[in-house]
mmCIF file of C-alpha atoms in Angstrom:
data_model
loop_
_atom_site.group_PDB
_atom_site.id
_atom_site.type_symbol
_atom_site.label_atom_id
_atom_site.label_comp_id
_atom_site.label_asym_id
_atom_site.label_seq_id
_atom_site.Cartn_x
_atom_site.Cartn_y
_atom_site.Cartn_z
ATOM 1 C CA MET A 1 -15.423 8.652 -14.302
ATOM 2 C CA ALA A 2 -16.267 9.399 -17.934
ATOM 3 C CA GLU A 3 -15.783 6.591 -20.432
ATOM 4 C CA ALA A 4 -13.516 8.932 -22.391
ATOM 5 C CA LEU A 5 -11.810 11.950 -20.848
ATOM 6 C CA ILE A 6 -9.249 14.528 -21.931
ATOM 7 C CA ILE A 7 -7.228 16.037 -19.075
ATOM 8 C CA LEU A 8 -5.651 19.413 -19.855
ATOM 9 C CA SER A 9 -2.746 20.975 -17.983
ATOM 10 C CA HIS A 10 -0.165 23.652 -18.636
ATOM 11 C CA SER A 11 3.465 22.978 -19.486
ATOM 12 C CA ARG A 12 5.993 25.771 -19.268
ATOM 13 C CA GLU A 13 7.608 24.615 -22.518
ATOM 14 C CA SER A 14 4.627 23.441 -24.570
ATOM 15 C CA GLY A 15 1.714 25.460 -23.264
ATOM 16 C CA ILE A 16 -1.493 23.414 -23.154
ATOM 17 C CA VAL A 17 -0.900 19.660 -23.030
ATOM 18 C CA ALA A 18 -3.471 16.879 -22.964
ATOM 19 C CA ILE A 19 -3.704 13.293 -21.721
ATOM 20 C CA ALA A 20 -6.411 10.837 -22.762
ATOM 21 C CA SER A 21 -8.079 8.659 -20.134
ATOM 22 C CA GLY A 22 -10.989 6.260 -19.682
ATOM 23 C CA GLU A 23 -12.031 2.849 -20.935
ATOM 24 C CA GLN A 24 -12.927 4.437 -24.283
ATOM 25 C CA TYR A 25 -9.747 6.510 -24.456
ATOM 26 C CA PRO A 26 -9.443 6.036 -28.271
ATOM 27 C CA TRP A 27 -12.374 8.438 -28.613
ATOM 28 C CA ALA A 28 -10.283 11.054 -26.793
ATOM 29 C CA HIS A 29 -7.319 10.316 -29.078
ATOM 30 C CA THR A 30 -9.529 10.944 -32.112
ATOM 31 C CA ALA A 31 -10.824 14.251 -30.758
ATOM 32 C CA LEU A 32 -7.316 15.454 -29.948
ATOM 33 C CA ALA A 33 -5.959 14.512 -33.364
ATOM 34 C CA GLU A 34 -8.849 16.189 -35.184
ATOM 35 C CA SER A 35 -8.283 19.330 -33.079
ATOM 36 C CA GLY A 36 -4.655 19.630 -34.203
ATOM 37 C CA PHE A 37 -2.879 18.123 -31.190
ATOM 38 C CA ARG A 38 0.188 15.958 -31.797
ATOM 39 C CA ARG A 39 1.205 13.002 -29.657
ATOM 40 C CA ASP A 40 4.788 12.712 -28.370
ATOM 41 C CA ASP A 41 6.786 9.571 -27.536
ATOM 42 C CA GLU A 42 5.440 9.510 -23.967
ATOM 43 C CA GLY A 43 1.820 9.625 -25.122
ATOM 44 C CA VAL A 44 1.226 13.282 -24.167
ATOM 45 C CA TYR A 45 -0.588 15.481 -26.691
ATOM 46 C CA HIS A 46 0.723 18.967 -27.557
ATOM 47 C CA LEU A 47 -0.372 21.717 -29.899
ATOM 48 C CA PRO A 48 2.240 22.261 -32.633
ATOM 49 C CA ALA A 49 4.661 25.099 -31.946
ATOM 50 C CA ASP A 50 3.609 26.948 -35.114
ATOM 51 C CA GLY A 51 0.006 27.040 -33.883
ATOM 52 C CA THR A 52 -3.144 25.874 -35.663
ATOM 53 C CA GLY A 53 -5.619 28.351 -34.305
ATOM 54 C CA THR A 54 -7.177 25.641 -32.139
ATOM 55 C CA THR A 55 -8.683 26.848 -28.878
ATOM 56 C CA VAL A 56 -9.928 24.955 -25.853
ATOM 57 C CA VAL A 57 -13.470 25.790 -26.969
ATOM 58 C CA ASP A 58 -12.785 24.108 -30.315
ATOM 59 C CA LEU A 59 -11.437 21.049 -28.524
ATOM 60 C CA VAL A 60 -14.466 20.852 -26.233
ATOM 61 C CA ARG A 61 -16.819 20.967 -29.230
ATOM 62 C CA CYS A 62 -14.876 18.292 -31.083
ATOM 63 C CA ALA A 63 -14.642 16.116 -27.975
ATOM 64 C CA LYS A 64 -18.400 16.332 -27.475
ATOM 65 C CA ARG A 65 -18.974 14.973 -30.980
ATOM 66 C CA HIS A 66 -16.822 11.975 -30.009
ATOM 67 C CA GLY A 67 -18.503 11.329 -26.653
ATOM 68 C CA THR A 68 -15.523 12.656 -24.699
ATOM 69 C CA SER A 69 -15.427 14.989 -21.689
ATOM 70 C CA VAL A 70 -12.740 17.630 -21.157
ATOM 71 C CA HIS A 71 -11.295 18.493 -17.737
ATOM 72 C CA ALA A 72 -8.803 21.294 -17.008
ATOM 73 C CA SER A 73 -6.453 20.325 -14.178
ATOM 74 C CA SER A 74 -5.487 22.949 -11.624
ATOM 75 C CA ARG A 75 -2.072 21.298 -11.234
ATOM 76 C CA ARG A 76 1.026 21.921 -13.279
ATOM 77 C CA PHE A 77 1.948 19.348 -15.904
ATOM 78 C CA ILE A 78 3.239 16.178 -14.212
ATOM 79 C CA GLY A 79 6.236 16.059 -16.560
ATOM 80 C CA ASP A 80 7.431 19.519 -15.492
ATOM 81 C CA ALA A 81 6.976 18.699 -11.799
ATOM 82 C CA ALA A 82 8.866 15.411 -12.105
ATOM 83 C CA ARG A 83 11.781 16.863 -14.064
ATOM 84 C CA ASP A 84 12.209 19.715 -11.589
ATOM 85 C CA PHE A 85 12.132 17.163 -8.765
ATOM 86 C CA ALA A 86 14.724 14.980 -10.513
ATOM 87 C CA CYS A 87 17.093 17.931 -10.956
ATOM 88 C CA HIS A 88 17.238 18.428 -7.182
ATOM 89 C CA LEU A 89 17.850 14.782 -6.246
ATOM 90 C CA PRO A 90 21.440 13.731 -5.505
ATOM 91 C CA GLY A 91 23.082 11.925 -8.415
ATOM 92 C CA GLN A 92 21.868 11.570 -11.993
ATOM 93 C CA TRP A 93 18.137 10.966 -12.393
ATOM 94 C CA HIS A 94 16.007 10.720 -15.520
ATOM 95 C CA ALA A 95 12.291 11.579 -15.379
ATOM 96 C CA SER A 96 9.653 10.374 -17.821
ATOM 97 C CA VAL A 97 5.862 10.503 -17.969
ATOM 98 C CA GLU A 98 3.815 7.312 -17.667
ATOM 99 C CA ILE A 99 0.209 7.228 -18.913
ATOM 100 C CA TYR A 100 -2.380 4.709 -17.735
ATOM 101 C CA SER A 101 -5.270 5.668 -20.016
ATOM 102 C CA HIS A 102 -7.207 2.450 -19.388
ATOM 103 C CA PRO A 103 -7.901 1.533 -15.735
ATOM 104 C CA ALA A 104 -6.516 -1.958 -16.381
ATOM 105 C CA TRP A 105 -3.093 -0.464 -17.114
ATOM 106 C CA GLN A 106 -3.058 1.041 -13.635
ATOM 107 C CA GLU A 107 -4.058 -2.312 -12.142
ATOM 108 C CA ASP A 108 -1.139 -3.955 -13.929
ATOM 109 C CA LEU A 109 1.173 -1.485 -12.202
ATOM 110 C CA VAL A 110 0.210 -2.420 -8.635
ATOM 111 C CA PRO A 111 2.231 -5.649 -8.223
ATOM 112 C CA TRP A 112 5.439 -3.929 -9.310
ATOM 113 C CA VAL A 113 5.291 -1.147 -6.717
ATOM 114 C CA TRP A 114 7.328 -2.030 -3.628
ATOM 115 C CA ASP A 115 5.506 -0.167 -0.898
ATOM 116 C CA SER A 116 4.053 -0.646 2.566
ATOM 117 C CA GLY A 117 2.593 2.868 2.759
ATOM 118 C CA GLY A 118 0.022 5.105 1.124
ATOM 119 C CA LEU A 119 1.152 4.835 -2.489
ATOM 120 C CA GLY A 120 0.140 1.190 -2.811
ATOM 121 C CA ARG A 121 -3.266 1.884 -1.290
ATOM 122 C CA VAL A 122 -3.863 4.837 -3.600
ATOM 123 C CA LEU A 123 -3.017 2.781 -6.684
ATOM 124 C CA GLN A 124 -5.582 0.199 -5.623
ATOM 125 C CA SER A 125 -8.395 2.558 -4.608
ATOM 126 C CA GLU A 126 -8.043 5.757 -6.664
ATOM 127 C CA ARG A 127 -7.963 6.427 -10.391
ATOM 128 C CA ILE A 128 -4.437 7.487 -11.420
ATOM 129 C CA PRO A 129 -4.461 8.223 -15.179
ATOM 130 C CA TYR A 130 -0.827 9.316 -15.288
ATOM 131 C CA ALA A 131 2.339 9.466 -13.202
ATOM 132 C CA ALA A 132 6.076 9.916 -13.664
ATOM 133 C CA THR A 133 9.005 7.594 -13.116
ATOM 134 C CA LEU A 134 12.437 8.738 -11.965
ATOM 135 C CA THR A 135 15.379 6.456 -12.641
ATOM 136 C CA ASP A 136 18.795 6.707 -10.997
ATOM 137 C CA MET A 137 21.071 6.351 -14.022
ATOM 138 C CA VAL A 138 23.915 4.938 -11.896
ATOM 139 C CA GLN A 139 22.260 2.770 -9.230
ATOM 140 C CA GLY A 140 19.192 1.759 -11.231
ATOM 141 C CA THR A 141 16.704 2.703 -8.500
ATOM 142 C CA MET A 142 13.306 3.574 -9.996
ATOM 143 C CA LEU A 143 10.849 5.835 -8.172
ATOM 144 C CA LEU A 144 7.169 6.443 -8.892
ATOM 145 C CA PHE A 145 5.900 10.023 -8.581
ATOM 146 C CA VAL A 146 2.126 10.599 -8.513
ATOM 147 C CA GLU A 147 -0.231 13.413 -7.631
ATOM 148 C CA ARG A 148 -1.758 12.850 -4.210
ATOM 149 C CA PRO A 149 -5.519 12.400 -4.702
ATOM 150 C CA GLY A 150 -7.722 14.928 -2.956
ATOM 151 C CA ARG A 151 -4.877 17.403 -2.448
ATOM 152 C CA GLN A 152 -4.049 20.318 -4.709
ATOM 153 C CA LEU A 153 -0.313 20.459 -4.145
ATOM 154 C CA ASP A 154 1.147 17.285 -2.620
ATOM 155 C CA TYR A 155 2.701 14.283 -4.342
ATOM 156 C CA LEU A 156 3.371 10.695 -3.308
ATOM 157 C CA VAL A 157 6.769 9.116 -3.939
ATOM 158 C CA GLY A 158 7.511 5.410 -3.701
ATOM 159 C CA ALA A 159 9.614 2.844 -5.534
ATOM 160 C CA PHE A 160 9.416 -0.161 -7.786
ATOM 161 C CA ALA A 161 10.863 -3.414 -6.503
ATOM 162 C CA PRO A 162 14.553 -3.669 -7.430
ATOM 163 C CA GLU A 163 15.817 -6.462 -9.607
ATOM 164 C CA GLY A 164 15.828 -9.760 -7.741
ATOM 165 C CA LEU A 165 13.013 -8.760 -5.374
ATOM 166 C CA GLU A 166 9.517 -9.516 -6.584
ATOM 167 C CA GLU A 167 7.432 -9.039 -3.443
ATOM 168 C CA GLY A 168 5.949 -5.744 -4.623
ATOM 169 C CA TYR A 169 2.978 -4.206 -2.898
ATOM 170 C CA GLY A 170 1.983 -5.869 0.346
ATOM 171 C CA ASP A 171 5.494 -6.819 1.432
ATOM 172 C CA PRO A 172 5.610 -5.719 5.092
ATOM 173 C CA HIS A 173 9.353 -5.165 4.780
ATOM 174 C CA ALA A 174 8.985 -2.747 1.874
ATOM 175 C CA PRO A 175 9.818 0.941 2.434
ATOM 176 C CA ARG A 176 6.951 3.317 3.153
ATOM 177 C CA SER A 177 6.144 5.870 0.464
ATOM 178 C CA VAL A 178 6.354 9.533 1.457
ATOM 179 C CA VAL A 179 4.215 12.612 0.883
ATOM 180 C CA VAL A 180 6.201 15.510 -0.557
ATOM 181 C CA PRO A 181 5.297 19.145 -1.279
ATOM 182 C CA SER A 182 5.078 20.731 -4.713
ATOM 183 C CA PHE A 183 8.306 22.681 -4.158
ATOM 184 C CA ALA A 184 10.946 20.648 -5.989
ATOM 185 C CA GLY A 185 13.830 21.459 -3.651
ATOM 186 C CA ARG A 186 11.940 20.577 -0.480
ATOM 187 C CA ALA A 187 10.479 17.457 -2.064
ATOM 188 C CA ALA A 188 13.906 16.236 -3.159
ATOM 189 C CA GLN A 189 15.379 16.913 0.276
ATOM 190 C CA ALA A 190 12.624 14.884 1.946
ATOM 191 C CA VAL A 191 13.241 11.962 -0.389
ATOM 192 C CA ALA A 192 17.031 12.162 -0.110
ATOM 193 C CA ASP A 193 17.016 12.487 3.691
ATOM 194 C CA ARG A 194 14.195 10.096 4.581
ATOM 195 C CA TYR A 195 12.990 7.885 1.788
ATOM 196 C CA LEU A 196 16.134 6.817 -0.073
ATOM 197 C CA PRO A 197 17.973 5.733 3.132
ATOM 198 C CA SER A 198 14.962 3.641 4.225
ATOM 199 C CA TYR A 199 14.758 2.173 0.730
ATOM 200 C CA GLU A 200 18.425 1.143 0.796
ATOM 201 C CA GLN A 201 17.998 -0.389 4.253
ATOM 202 C CA ALA A 202 14.993 -2.376 3.045
ATOM 203 C CA VAL A 203 16.878 -3.616 -0.011
ATOM 204 C CA HIS A 204 19.825 -4.683 2.136
ATOM 205 C CA ALA A 205 17.564 -6.492 4.599
ATOM 206 C CA ARG A 206 15.688 -8.395 1.905
ATOM 207 C CA ARG A 207 18.595 -9.524 -0.246
ATOM 208 C CA PRO A 208 20.407 -12.739 0.718
ATOM 209 C CA GLN A 209 23.600 -12.014 2.614
ATOM 210 C CA PRO A 210 26.866 -13.643 1.484
ATOM 211 C CA SER A 211 28.066 -16.673 3.386
ATOM 212 C CA PRO A 212 30.939 -16.115 5.840
ATOM 213 C CA PRO A 213 34.431 -16.895 4.481
ATOM 214 C CA TYR A 214 35.536 -20.525 4.630
ATOM 215 C CA SER A 215 37.679 -21.331 7.611
ATOM 216 C CA ALA A 216 39.586 -24.568 8.009
ATOM 217 C CA ALA A 217 39.194 -24.275 11.785
ATOM 218 C CA SER A 218 35.415 -24.441 11.520
ATOM 219 C CA ALA A 219 35.354 -27.316 9.045
ATOM 220 C CA PRO A 220 34.410 -30.794 10.188
ATOM 221 C CA SER A 221 37.330 -33.175 10.552
ATOM 222 C CA ARG A 222 37.692 -36.895 10.133
ATOM 223 C CA THR A 223 40.190 -39.356 11.526
ATOM 224 C CA PRO A 224 40.811 -42.247 9.156
ATOM 225 C CA GLY A 225 38.520 -45.126 10.048
ATOM 226 C CA ARG A 226 36.250 -42.917 12.241
ATOM 227 C CA PRO A 227 33.041 -40.911 11.501
ATOM 228 C CA TRP A 228 32.983 -37.166 10.686
ATOM 229 C CA SER A 229 33.194 -35.020 13.825
ATOM 230 C CA LEU A 230 32.888 -31.308 14.573
ATOM 231 C CA PRO A 231 35.707 -29.261 16.112
ATOM 232 C CA ALA A 232 35.900 -29.565 19.862
ATOM 233 C CA ALA A 233 34.409 -26.084 20.430
ATOM 234 C CA THR A 234 31.213 -27.029 18.602
ATOM 235 C CA ALA A 235 30.972 -30.750 19.368
ATOM 236 C CA THR A 236 27.947 -31.961 21.302
ATOM 237 C CA PRO A 237 29.018 -32.859 24.878
ATOM 238 C CA PRO A 238 28.446 -36.435 26.023
ATOM 239 C CA ARG A 239 25.389 -37.079 28.177
#
């Protein structure tokens, strides 16, 4: 992996977009800024809508001066894929892009992912410079959506640990992440039919269950002047 890398992809709304990656990612930021790219609130770089005459060749030349490599991804922009996916999920979901330019940022992510499947392993063994999160605006469930390494079309979907559960990756009771296709409708159906039900079951199993209602019949009783004793049905029989 290059110390500084610019990853290019195509967005249907913005055209060419760029993400900086690598331990020396500030070099990539400098090259992108000097080439006329503008950074949005999510950390993704775009060429201004009015155009600056910048071409990919210009960017490559500028990046070389700053010790940065340029890679053109064959995948569609992760933000477009995630937003299309979110639109097909049941309920109200919000998608946003997450960027892990420095490898340490990805490492910081691992403990928060609640997974007993492939997603956790990928985060620990493969370089993931960016991903997307999808948040259920009603229930608060937060999913992680990443490109499946080594595959041109598939994605991995898993979840962050819900509030009150801090087991994260490695919890054997956590739900298993799922592989989904690049077609948003089919991917959403797989998650809605398989993953979300297993996630809810796992949450229910891990959260403390409420105590049964108080019943006077099951309470211990005491006769004045004698020790506490259990009801006859639960008392220990004499030997």
